[in-house]
Amino acid sequence: MRSVRAPKFLLALTTAAVLVLAACGSDSSATSAPAPGAEGTWELMDPGQVTPDSTSIDIGVTRIACASGMTGEIEQPIVSYEPDQIIIRSDVVPHEDPDAVFTCPGNDAVPVTVKLDEPIGDREMVDGICLAGEATGITPCADSVRWQP
């Protein structure tokens, strides 16, 4: 009986395939929802421009944590529609170096236009980070309502 050896590249390819399949195994802690970024808060840029018929709003997003005056890049805002309010959460991209030291002079407001799937109607516009239990550390705002009809 003659033995045949598989070529090395075939062995390497088979090993790689096994490793990839093992990494794709079920993990009950995995989630498809995006992880939130660093906390940001928002204010309307021009509250007088908002009406019940509005389907987009211009907001200014500010990083809550110290960042030497720079809010940085804004994540895609998350909008939740409820019967009596529209909640907008506006996270910012986390710092690249979590151990970096920053001063706290207050951060700039970065303008963002939020497109809404439906008119505001008679609902309040609410900053999601201000809702009870959302913010870690300090409470970033005295009131979560940014606009009301």
Tab-separated table of N, CA and C in Angstrom:
chain	number	residue	atom	x	y	z
A	1	MET	N	0.835	-1.173	0.000
A	1	MET	CA	0.000	0.000	0.000
A	1	MET	C	0.878	1.233	0.000
A	2	ARG	N	0.556	2.121	-0.875
A	2	ARG	CA	1.354	3.320	-1.042
A	2	ARG	C	0.665	4.491	-0.354
A	3	SER	N	1.397	5.311	0.430
A	3	SER	CA	0.797	6.481	1.078
A	3	SER	C	1.020	7.707	0.214
A	4	VAL	N	0.026	8.578	0.236
A	4	VAL	CA	0.090	9.808	-0.546
A	4	VAL	C	0.023	10.982	0.432
A	5	ARG	N	0.918	11.917	0.268
A	5	ARG	CA	0.926	13.101	1.124
A	5	ARG	C	0.213	14.243	0.421
A	6	ALA	N	-0.613	14.928	1.154
A	6	ALA	CA	-1.288	16.103	0.601
A	6	ALA	C	-0.283	17.240	0.475
A	7	PRO	N	-0.386	18.033	-0.581
A	7	PRO	CA	0.525	19.179	-0.716
A	7	PRO	C	0.370	20.119	0.481
A	8	LYS	N	1.462	20.807	0.861
A	8	LYS	CA	1.452	21.697	2.027
A	8	LYS	C	0.399	22.799	1.895
A	9	PHE	N	0.217	23.356	0.710
A	9	PHE	CA	-0.754	24.432	0.551
A	9	PHE	C	-2.174	23.935	0.830
A	10	LEU	N	-2.467	22.670	0.493
A	10	LEU	CA	-3.797	22.111	0.756
A	10	LEU	C	-4.011	21.940	2.254
A	11	LEU	N	-2.972	21.508	2.942
A	11	LEU	CA	-3.045	21.368	4.398
A	11	LEU	C	-3.255	22.736	5.050
A	12	ALA	N	-2.530	23.745	4.583
A	12	ALA	CA	-2.667	25.099	5.135
A	12	ALA	C	-4.064	25.651	4.853
A	13	LEU	N	-4.583	25.416	3.659
A	13	LEU	CA	-5.916	25.881	3.291
A	13	LEU	C	-6.986	25.220	4.153
A	14	THR	N	-6.864	23.931	4.389
A	14	THR	CA	-7.821	23.195	5.221
A	14	THR	C	-7.781	23.715	6.655
A	15	THR	N	-6.581	23.945	7.179
A	15	THR	CA	-6.430	24.468	8.548
A	15	THR	C	-7.076	25.850	8.661
A	16	ALA	N	-6.853	26.709	7.680
A	16	ALA	CA	-7.436	28.053	7.701
A	16	ALA	C	-8.955	27.984	7.668
A	17	ALA	N	-9.504	27.085	6.852
A	17	ALA	CA	-10.957	26.945	6.762
A	17	ALA	C	-11.543	26.493	8.093
A	18	VAL	N	-10.873	25.560	8.759
A	18	VAL	CA	-11.336	25.083	10.066
A	18	VAL	C	-11.322	26.223	11.081
A	19	LEU	N	-10.269	27.025	11.076
A	19	LEU	CA	-10.184	28.148	12.010
A	19	LEU	C	-11.274	29.188	11.751
A	20	VAL	N	-11.542	29.486	10.500
A	20	VAL	CA	-12.593	30.443	10.162
A	20	VAL	C	-13.941	29.922	10.620
A	21	LEU	N	-14.234	28.660	10.352
A	21	LEU	CA	-15.513	28.081	10.776
A	21	LEU	C	-15.645	28.051	12.292
A	22	ALA	N	-14.560	27.804	12.993
A	22	ALA	CA	-14.608	27.789	14.454
A	22	ALA	C	-14.894	29.182	14.991
A	23	ALA	N	-14.330	30.196	14.348
A	23	ALA	CA	-14.562	31.570	14.787
A	23	ALA	C	-15.991	32.006	14.543
A	24	CYS	N	-16.656	31.384	13.604
A	24	CYS	CA	-18.040	31.734	13.279
A	24	CYS	C	-19.049	30.960	14.105
A	25	GLY	N	-18.598	30.178	15.064
A	25	GLY	CA	-19.505	29.392	15.901
A	25	GLY	C	-20.460	30.281	16.647
A	26	SER	N	-21.513	29.698	17.203
A	26	SER	CA	-22.515	30.500	17.886
A	26	SER	C	-21.963	31.070	19.167
A	27	ASP	N	-22.313	32.323	19.423
A	27	ASP	CA	-21.919	33.040	20.627
A	27	ASP	C	-23.141	33.795	21.092
A	28	SER	N	-23.697	33.397	22.212
A	28	SER	CA	-24.945	34.004	22.674
A	28	SER	C	-24.771	35.455	23.061
A	29	SER	N	-23.527	35.929	23.256
A	29	SER	CA	-23.336	37.320	23.627
A	29	SER	C	-23.197	38.224	22.411
A	30	ALA	N	-23.094	37.664	21.214
A	30	ALA	CA	-22.940	38.477	20.008
A	30	ALA	C	-24.247	39.185	19.689
A	31	THR	N	-24.127	40.387	19.127
A	31	THR	CA	-25.303	41.170	18.763
A	31	THR	C	-25.063	41.868	17.443
A	32	SER	N	-26.102	42.105	16.706
A	32	SER	CA	-25.957	42.797	15.432
A	32	SER	C	-26.183	44.294	15.583
A	33	ALA	N	-26.626	44.742	16.751
A	33	ALA	CA	-26.853	46.163	16.976
A	33	ALA	C	-25.512	46.874	17.118
A	34	PRO	N	-25.398	48.095	16.558
A	34	PRO	CA	-24.138	48.811	16.680
A	34	PRO	C	-23.894	49.231	18.121
A	35	ALA	N	-22.641	49.185	18.523
A	35	ALA	CA	-22.291	49.640	19.865
A	35	ALA	C	-22.384	51.161	19.897
A	36	PRO	N	-22.865	51.723	21.006
A	36	PRO	CA	-22.936	53.182	21.071
A	36	PRO	C	-21.543	53.785	21.109
A	37	GLY	N	-21.439	55.003	20.642
A	37	GLY	CA	-20.169	55.703	20.691
A	37	GLY	C	-20.022	56.397	22.033
A	38	ALA	N	-19.146	57.389	22.089
A	38	ALA	CA	-18.999	58.200	23.289
A	38	ALA	C	-20.216	59.123	23.383
A	39	GLU	N	-20.541	59.533	24.587
A	39	GLU	CA	-21.764	60.308	24.802
A	39	GLU	C	-21.672	61.717	24.250
A	40	GLY	N	-22.746	62.107	23.580
A	40	GLY	CA	-22.891	63.463	23.085
A	40	GLY	C	-24.274	63.971	23.450
A	41	THR	N	-24.413	65.266	23.520
A	41	THR	CA	-25.703	65.887	23.762
A	41	THR	C	-25.968	66.846	22.609
A	42	TRP	N	-27.224	67.226	22.404
A	42	TRP	CA	-27.515	68.087	21.265
A	42	TRP	C	-28.491	69.196	21.635
A	43	GLU	N	-28.441	70.260	20.863
A	43	GLU	CA	-29.355	71.401	20.948
A	43	GLU	C	-29.781	71.742	19.526
A	44	LEU	N	-30.973	72.295	19.388
A	44	LEU	CA	-31.414	72.766	18.071
A	44	LEU	C	-30.578	73.964	17.666
A	45	MET	N	-30.163	74.013	16.406
A	45	MET	CA	-29.388	75.141	15.908
A	45	MET	C	-30.266	76.389	15.815
A	46	ASP	N	-31.504	76.219	15.357
A	46	ASP	CA	-32.442	77.342	15.244
A	46	ASP	C	-33.847	76.843	15.576
A	47	PRO	N	-34.233	76.872	16.852
A	47	PRO	CA	-35.545	76.351	17.251
A	47	PRO	C	-36.714	76.990	16.502
A	48	GLY	N	-36.555	78.229	16.054
A	48	GLY	CA	-37.619	78.916	15.322
A	48	GLY	C	-37.913	78.299	13.963
A	49	GLN	N	-36.991	77.505	13.432
A	49	GLN	CA	-37.185	76.864	12.136
A	49	GLN	C	-37.933	75.534	12.236
A	50	VAL	N	-38.146	75.036	13.455
A	50	VAL	CA	-38.809	73.748	13.658
A	50	VAL	C	-40.317	73.974	13.783
A	51	THR	N	-41.086	73.165	13.019
A	51	THR	CA	-42.544	73.229	13.072
A	51	THR	C	-43.085	71.800	13.163
A	52	PRO	N	-44.367	71.637	13.460
A	52	PRO	CA	-44.938	70.290	13.467
A	52	PRO	C	-44.805	69.572	12.116
A	53	ASP	N	-44.655	70.321	11.023
A	53	ASP	CA	-44.519	69.721	9.697
A	53	ASP	C	-43.076	69.361	9.335
A	54	SER	N	-42.120	69.724	10.178
A	54	SER	CA	-40.702	69.482	9.874
A	54	SER	C	-40.402	67.991	9.745
A	55	THR	N	-39.603	67.659	8.710
A	55	THR	CA	-39.138	66.279	8.522
A	55	THR	C	-37.617	66.205	8.581
A	56	SER	N	-36.978	67.307	8.935
A	56	SER	CA	-35.545	67.314	9.221
A	56	SER	C	-35.283	68.458	10.198
A	57	ILE	N	-34.249	68.278	10.997
A	57	ILE	CA	-33.869	69.330	11.936
A	57	ILE	C	-32.358	69.480	11.918
A	58	ASP	N	-31.896	70.687	12.188
A	58	ASP	CA	-30.471	70.970	12.297
A	58	ASP	C	-30.126	71.068	13.775
A	59	ILE	N	-29.190	70.221	14.202
A	59	ILE	CA	-28.787	70.201	15.599
A	59	ILE	C	-27.294	70.464	15.708
A	60	GLY	N	-26.869	70.878	16.887
A	60	GLY	CA	-25.459	71.014	17.215
A	60	GLY	C	-25.132	69.975	18.268
A	61	VAL	N	-24.200	69.069	17.966
A	61	VAL	CA	-23.837	67.983	18.870
A	61	VAL	C	-22.534	68.327	19.582
A	62	THR	N	-22.526	68.107	20.904
A	62	THR	CA	-21.353	68.391	21.727
A	62	THR	C	-20.960	67.146	22.512
A	63	ARG	N	-19.681	66.800	22.456
A	63	ARG	CA	-19.158	65.682	23.267
A	63	ARG	C	-19.290	66.069	24.734
A	64	ILE	N	-19.779	65.143	25.558
A	64	ILE	CA	-19.954	65.426	26.979
A	64	ILE	C	-18.621	65.377	27.722
A	65	ALA	N	-17.792	64.396	27.429
A	65	ALA	CA	-16.519	64.229	28.137
A	65	ALA	C	-15.513	65.302	27.726
A	66	CYS	N	-14.534	65.500	28.561
A	66	CYS	CA	-13.454	66.432	28.262
A	66	CYS	C	-12.755	66.013	26.965
A	67	ALA	N	-12.480	66.997	26.111
A	67	ALA	CA	-11.820	66.695	24.836
A	67	ALA	C	-11.017	67.887	24.337
A	68	SER	N	-10.535	68.710	25.271
A	68	SER	CA	-9.724	69.886	24.928
A	68	SER	C	-10.442	70.810	23.952
A	69	GLY	N	-11.759	70.900	24.077
A	69	GLY	CA	-12.532	71.832	23.266
A	69	GLY	C	-13.027	71.291	21.940
A	70	MET	N	-12.676	70.062	21.586
A	70	MET	CA	-13.031	69.507	20.279
A	70	MET	C	-13.984	68.323	20.430
A	71	THR	N	-15.206	68.457	19.908
A	71	THR	CA	-16.172	67.361	19.959
A	71	THR	C	-15.740	66.220	19.062
A	72	GLY	N	-15.260	66.537	17.871
A	72	GLY	CA	-14.813	65.501	16.947
A	72	GLY	C	-15.927	65.013	16.040
A	73	GLU	N	-15.741	63.817	15.497
A	73	GLU	CA	-16.669	63.244	14.517
A	73	GLU	C	-17.931	62.716	15.212
A	74	ILE	N	-19.065	62.907	14.545
A	74	ILE	CA	-20.365	62.506	15.088
A	74	ILE	C	-20.793	61.177	14.472
A	75	GLU	N	-21.295	60.269	15.313
A	75	GLU	CA	-21.886	59.020	14.827
A	75	GLU	C	-23.239	59.344	14.175
A	76	GLN	N	-23.763	58.417	13.396
A	76	GLN	CA	-25.097	58.581	12.823
A	76	GLN	C	-26.109	58.658	13.973
A	77	PRO	N	-26.882	59.750	14.075
A	77	PRO	CA	-27.864	59.846	15.162
A	77	PRO	C	-28.879	58.700	15.109
A	78	ILE	N	-29.313	58.259	16.285
A	78	ILE	CA	-30.311	57.206	16.408
A	78	ILE	C	-31.636	57.869	16.773
A	79	VAL	N	-32.666	57.647	15.952
A	79	VAL	CA	-33.960	58.294	16.148
A	79	VAL	C	-35.005	57.238	16.502
A	80	SER	N	-35.746	57.494	17.583
A	80	SER	CA	-36.836	56.612	18.009
A	80	SER	C	-38.131	57.413	17.996
A	81	TYR	N	-39.155	56.850	17.381
A	81	TYR	CA	-40.447	57.516	17.258
A	81	TYR	C	-41.433	56.908	18.245
A	82	GLU	N	-42.010	57.746	19.088
A	82	GLU	CA	-43.022	57.321	20.045
A	82	GLU	C	-44.252	58.207	19.858
A	83	PRO	N	-45.401	57.800	20.399
A	83	PRO	CA	-46.620	58.589	20.192
A	83	PRO	C	-46.532	60.041	20.673
A	84	ASP	N	-45.803	60.282	21.773
A	84	ASP	CA	-45.762	61.636	22.319
A	84	ASP	C	-44.391	62.301	22.250
A	85	GLN	N	-43.389	61.596	21.701
A	85	GLN	CA	-42.067	62.201	21.592
A	85	GLN	C	-41.234	61.521	20.515
A	86	ILE	N	-40.261	62.277	20.015
A	86	ILE	CA	-39.240	61.738	19.118
A	86	ILE	C	-37.930	61.874	19.876
A	87	ILE	N	-37.256	60.747	20.081
A	87	ILE	CA	-36.016	60.727	20.856
A	87	ILE	C	-34.843	60.611	19.884
A	88	ILE	N	-33.876	61.502	20.041
A	88	ILE	CA	-32.678	61.473	19.208
A	88	ILE	C	-31.476	61.314	20.128
A	89	ARG	N	-30.689	60.282	19.864
A	89	ARG	CA	-29.431	60.085	20.585
A	89	ARG	C	-28.304	60.370	19.614
A	90	SER	N	-27.388	61.235	20.006
A	90	SER	CA	-26.324	61.686	19.115
A	90	SER	C	-24.954	61.393	19.723
A	91	ASP	N	-24.495	60.165	19.566
A	91	ASP	CA	-23.176	59.790	20.075
A	91	ASP	C	-22.077	60.353	19.184
A	92	VAL	N	-20.879	60.407	19.747
A	92	VAL	CA	-19.711	60.862	18.992
A	92	VAL	C	-18.708	59.708	18.914
A	93	VAL	N	-17.810	59.793	17.960
A	93	VAL	CA	-16.796	58.756	17.788
A	93	VAL	C	-15.871	58.788	19.008
A	94	PRO	N	-15.630	57.635	19.647
A	94	PRO	CA	-14.750	57.604	20.820
A	94	PRO	C	-13.333	58.067	20.477
A	95	HIS	N	-12.635	58.568	21.510
A	95	HIS	CA	-11.235	58.953	21.320
A	95	HIS	C	-10.423	57.735	20.897
A	96	GLU	N	-9.451	57.950	20.022
A	96	GLU	CA	-8.603	56.841	19.573
A	96	GLU	C	-7.773	56.281	20.716
A	97	ASP	N	-7.306	57.152	21.597
A	97	ASP	CA	-6.495	56.719	22.738
A	97	ASP	C	-7.312	56.937	24.012
A	98	PRO	N	-7.887	55.864	24.571
A	98	PRO	CA	-8.716	56.029	25.759
A	98	PRO	C	-7.937	56.514	26.988
A	99	ASP	N	-6.602	56.465	26.944
A	99	ASP	CA	-5.792	56.910	28.074
A	99	ASP	C	-5.283	58.342	27.904
A	100	ALA	N	-5.655	58.997	26.810
A	100	ALA	CA	-5.202	60.364	26.566
A	100	ALA	C	-5.782	61.298	27.633
A	101	VAL	N	-5.063	62.369	27.915
A	101	VAL	CA	-5.493	63.354	28.903
A	101	VAL	C	-5.946	64.604	28.151
A	102	PHE	N	-7.141	65.114	28.525
A	102	PHE	CA	-7.701	66.278	27.871
A	102	PHE	C	-8.041	67.353	28.902
A	103	THR	N	-8.047	68.606	28.467
A	103	THR	CA	-8.534	69.688	29.317
A	103	THR	C	-10.045	69.786	29.134
A	104	CYS	N	-10.689	70.524	30.015
A	104	CYS	CA	-12.160	70.602	29.998
A	104	CYS	C	-12.686	72.027	29.843
A	105	PRO	N	-12.337	72.707	28.747
A	105	PRO	CA	-12.853	74.066	28.581
A	105	PRO	C	-14.275	74.106	28.028
A	106	GLY	N	-14.867	72.957	27.751
A	106	GLY	CA	-16.159	72.897	27.042
A	106	GLY	C	-15.849	72.607	25.589
A	107	ASN	N	-16.639	71.779	24.954
A	107	ASN	CA	-16.367	71.364	23.580
A	107	ASN	C	-17.252	72.103	22.594
A	108	ASP	N	-16.784	72.176	21.351
A	108	ASP	CA	-17.539	72.852	20.300
A	108	ASP	C	-18.777	72.052	19.903
A	109	ALA	N	-19.767	72.736	19.334
A	109	ALA	CA	-20.978	72.083	18.817
A	109	ALA	C	-20.775	71.827	17.328
A	110	VAL	N	-20.936	70.569	16.918
A	110	VAL	CA	-20.766	70.183	15.523
A	110	VAL	C	-22.153	70.119	14.878
A	111	PRO	N	-22.377	70.869	13.784
A	111	PRO	CA	-23.700	70.859	13.149
A	111	PRO	C	-23.989	69.550	12.428
A	112	VAL	N	-25.216	69.047	12.601
A	112	VAL	CA	-25.677	67.814	11.971
A	112	VAL	C	-27.129	68.022	11.556
A	113	THR	N	-27.480	67.594	10.348
A	113	THR	CA	-28.875	67.598	9.919
A	113	THR	C	-29.429	66.199	10.116
A	114	VAL	N	-30.526	66.109	10.858
A	114	VAL	CA	-31.169	64.825	11.125
A	114	VAL	C	-32.418	64.745	10.260
A	115	LYS	N	-32.449	63.763	9.361
A	115	LYS	CA	-33.618	63.517	8.512
A	115	LYS	C	-34.577	62.612	9.270
A	116	LEU	N	-35.827	63.011	9.359
A	116	LEU	CA	-36.844	62.243	10.072
A	116	LEU	C	-37.687	61.451	9.086
A	117	ASP	N	-38.138	60.273	9.493
A	117	ASP	CA	-38.974	59.423	8.643
A	117	ASP	C	-40.408	59.921	8.552
A	118	GLU	N	-40.776	60.817	9.454
A	118	GLU	CA	-42.150	61.335	9.496
A	118	GLU	C	-42.125	62.718	10.113
A	119	PRO	N	-43.146	63.541	9.844
A	119	PRO	CA	-43.195	64.880	10.450
A	119	PRO	C	-43.233	64.790	11.980
A	120	ILE	N	-42.750	65.837	12.630
A	120	ILE	CA	-42.711	65.876	14.090
A	120	ILE	C	-44.121	65.815	14.680
A	121	GLY	N	-45.052	66.539	14.077
A	121	GLY	CA	-46.423	66.543	14.592
A	121	GLY	C	-46.495	67.235	15.943
A	122	ASP	N	-47.295	66.690	16.847
A	122	ASP	CA	-47.455	67.319	18.160
A	122	ASP	C	-46.595	66.635	19.230
A	123	ARG	N	-45.461	66.081	18.808
A	123	ARG	CA	-44.559	65.385	19.727
A	123	ARG	C	-43.409	66.280	20.171
A	124	GLU	N	-42.919	66.034	21.372
A	124	GLU	CA	-41.729	66.714	21.859
A	124	GLU	C	-40.496	66.105	21.195
A	125	MET	N	-39.467	66.911	21.014
A	125	MET	CA	-38.164	66.440	20.548
A	125	MET	C	-37.296	66.290	21.785
A	126	VAL	N	-36.743	65.081	21.996
A	126	VAL	CA	-36.049	64.762	23.239
A	126	VAL	C	-34.617	64.300	22.952
A	127	ASP	N	-33.675	64.781	23.775
A	127	ASP	CA	-32.293	64.336	23.701
A	127	ASP	C	-32.181	63.033	24.480
A	128	GLY	N	-31.933	61.935	23.778
A	128	GLY	CA	-31.923	60.608	24.381
A	128	GLY	C	-30.898	60.424	25.481
A	129	ILE	N	-29.768	61.122	25.422
A	129	ILE	CA	-28.744	60.947	26.448
A	129	ILE	C	-29.201	61.517	27.785
A	130	CYS	N	-30.179	62.424	27.761
A	130	CYS	CA	-30.644	63.069	28.993
A	130	CYS	C	-31.688	62.252	29.740
A	131	LEU	N	-32.209	61.226	29.113
A	131	LEU	CA	-33.218	60.422	29.780
A	131	LEU	C	-32.603	59.677	30.955
A	132	ALA	N	-33.388	59.414	31.950
A	132	ALA	CA	-32.898	58.758	33.175
A	132	ALA	C	-32.156	57.474	32.853
A	133	GLY	N	-30.986	57.332	33.440
A	133	GLY	CA	-30.223	56.099	33.294
A	133	GLY	C	-29.385	55.998	32.039
A	134	GLU	N	-29.444	56.967	31.138
A	134	GLU	CA	-28.691	56.867	29.886
A	134	GLU	C	-27.248	57.319	30.038
A	135	ALA	N	-27.020	58.459	30.682
A	135	ALA	CA	-25.669	59.005	30.747
A	135	ALA	C	-24.871	58.358	31.870
A	136	THR	N	-23.620	58.074	31.577
A	136	THR	CA	-22.735	57.584	32.628
A	136	THR	C	-22.025	58.788	33.221
A	137	GLY	N	-21.701	58.702	34.466
A	137	GLY	CA	-20.998	59.824	35.097
A	137	GLY	C	-21.951	60.963	35.392
A	138	ILE	N	-21.635	62.140	34.872
A	138	ILE	CA	-22.437	63.323	35.171
A	138	ILE	C	-23.705	63.361	34.333
A	139	THR	N	-24.704	64.077	34.811
A	139	THR	CA	-25.914	64.303	34.030
A	139	THR	C	-25.648	65.509	33.139
A	140	PRO	N	-25.706	65.347	31.819
A	140	PRO	CA	-25.288	66.417	30.917
A	140	PRO	C	-26.316	67.513	30.693
A	141	CYS	N	-27.538	67.355	31.175
A	141	CYS	CA	-28.545	68.355	30.886
A	141	CYS	C	-29.614	68.392	31.979
A	142	ALA	N	-30.143	69.560	32.190
A	142	ALA	CA	-31.180	69.731	33.211
A	142	ALA	C	-32.534	69.260	32.707
A	143	ASP	N	-32.750	69.320	31.387
A	143	ASP	CA	-34.036	68.943	30.800
A	143	ASP	C	-33.778	68.214	29.492
A	144	SER	N	-34.487	67.128	29.263
A	144	SER	CA	-34.277	66.346	28.043
A	144	SER	C	-35.032	66.896	26.839
A	145	VAL	N	-36.054	67.725	27.061
A	145	VAL	CA	-36.883	68.240	25.967
A	145	VAL	C	-36.146	69.382	25.257
A	146	ARG	N	-35.968	69.217	23.944
A	146	ARG	CA	-35.295	70.233	23.125
A	146	ARG	C	-36.279	71.083	22.332
A	147	TRP	N	-37.483	70.564	22.117
A	147	TRP	CA	-38.521	71.319	21.410
A	147	TRP	C	-39.867	70.708	21.762
A	148	GLN	N	-40.858	71.579	21.908
A	148	GLN	CA	-42.224	71.072	22.106
A	148	GLN	C	-43.178	71.940	21.308
A	149	PRO	N	-44.250	71.305	20.816
A	149	PRO	CA	-45.201	72.055	19.980
A	149	PRO	C	-45.969	73.106	20.776
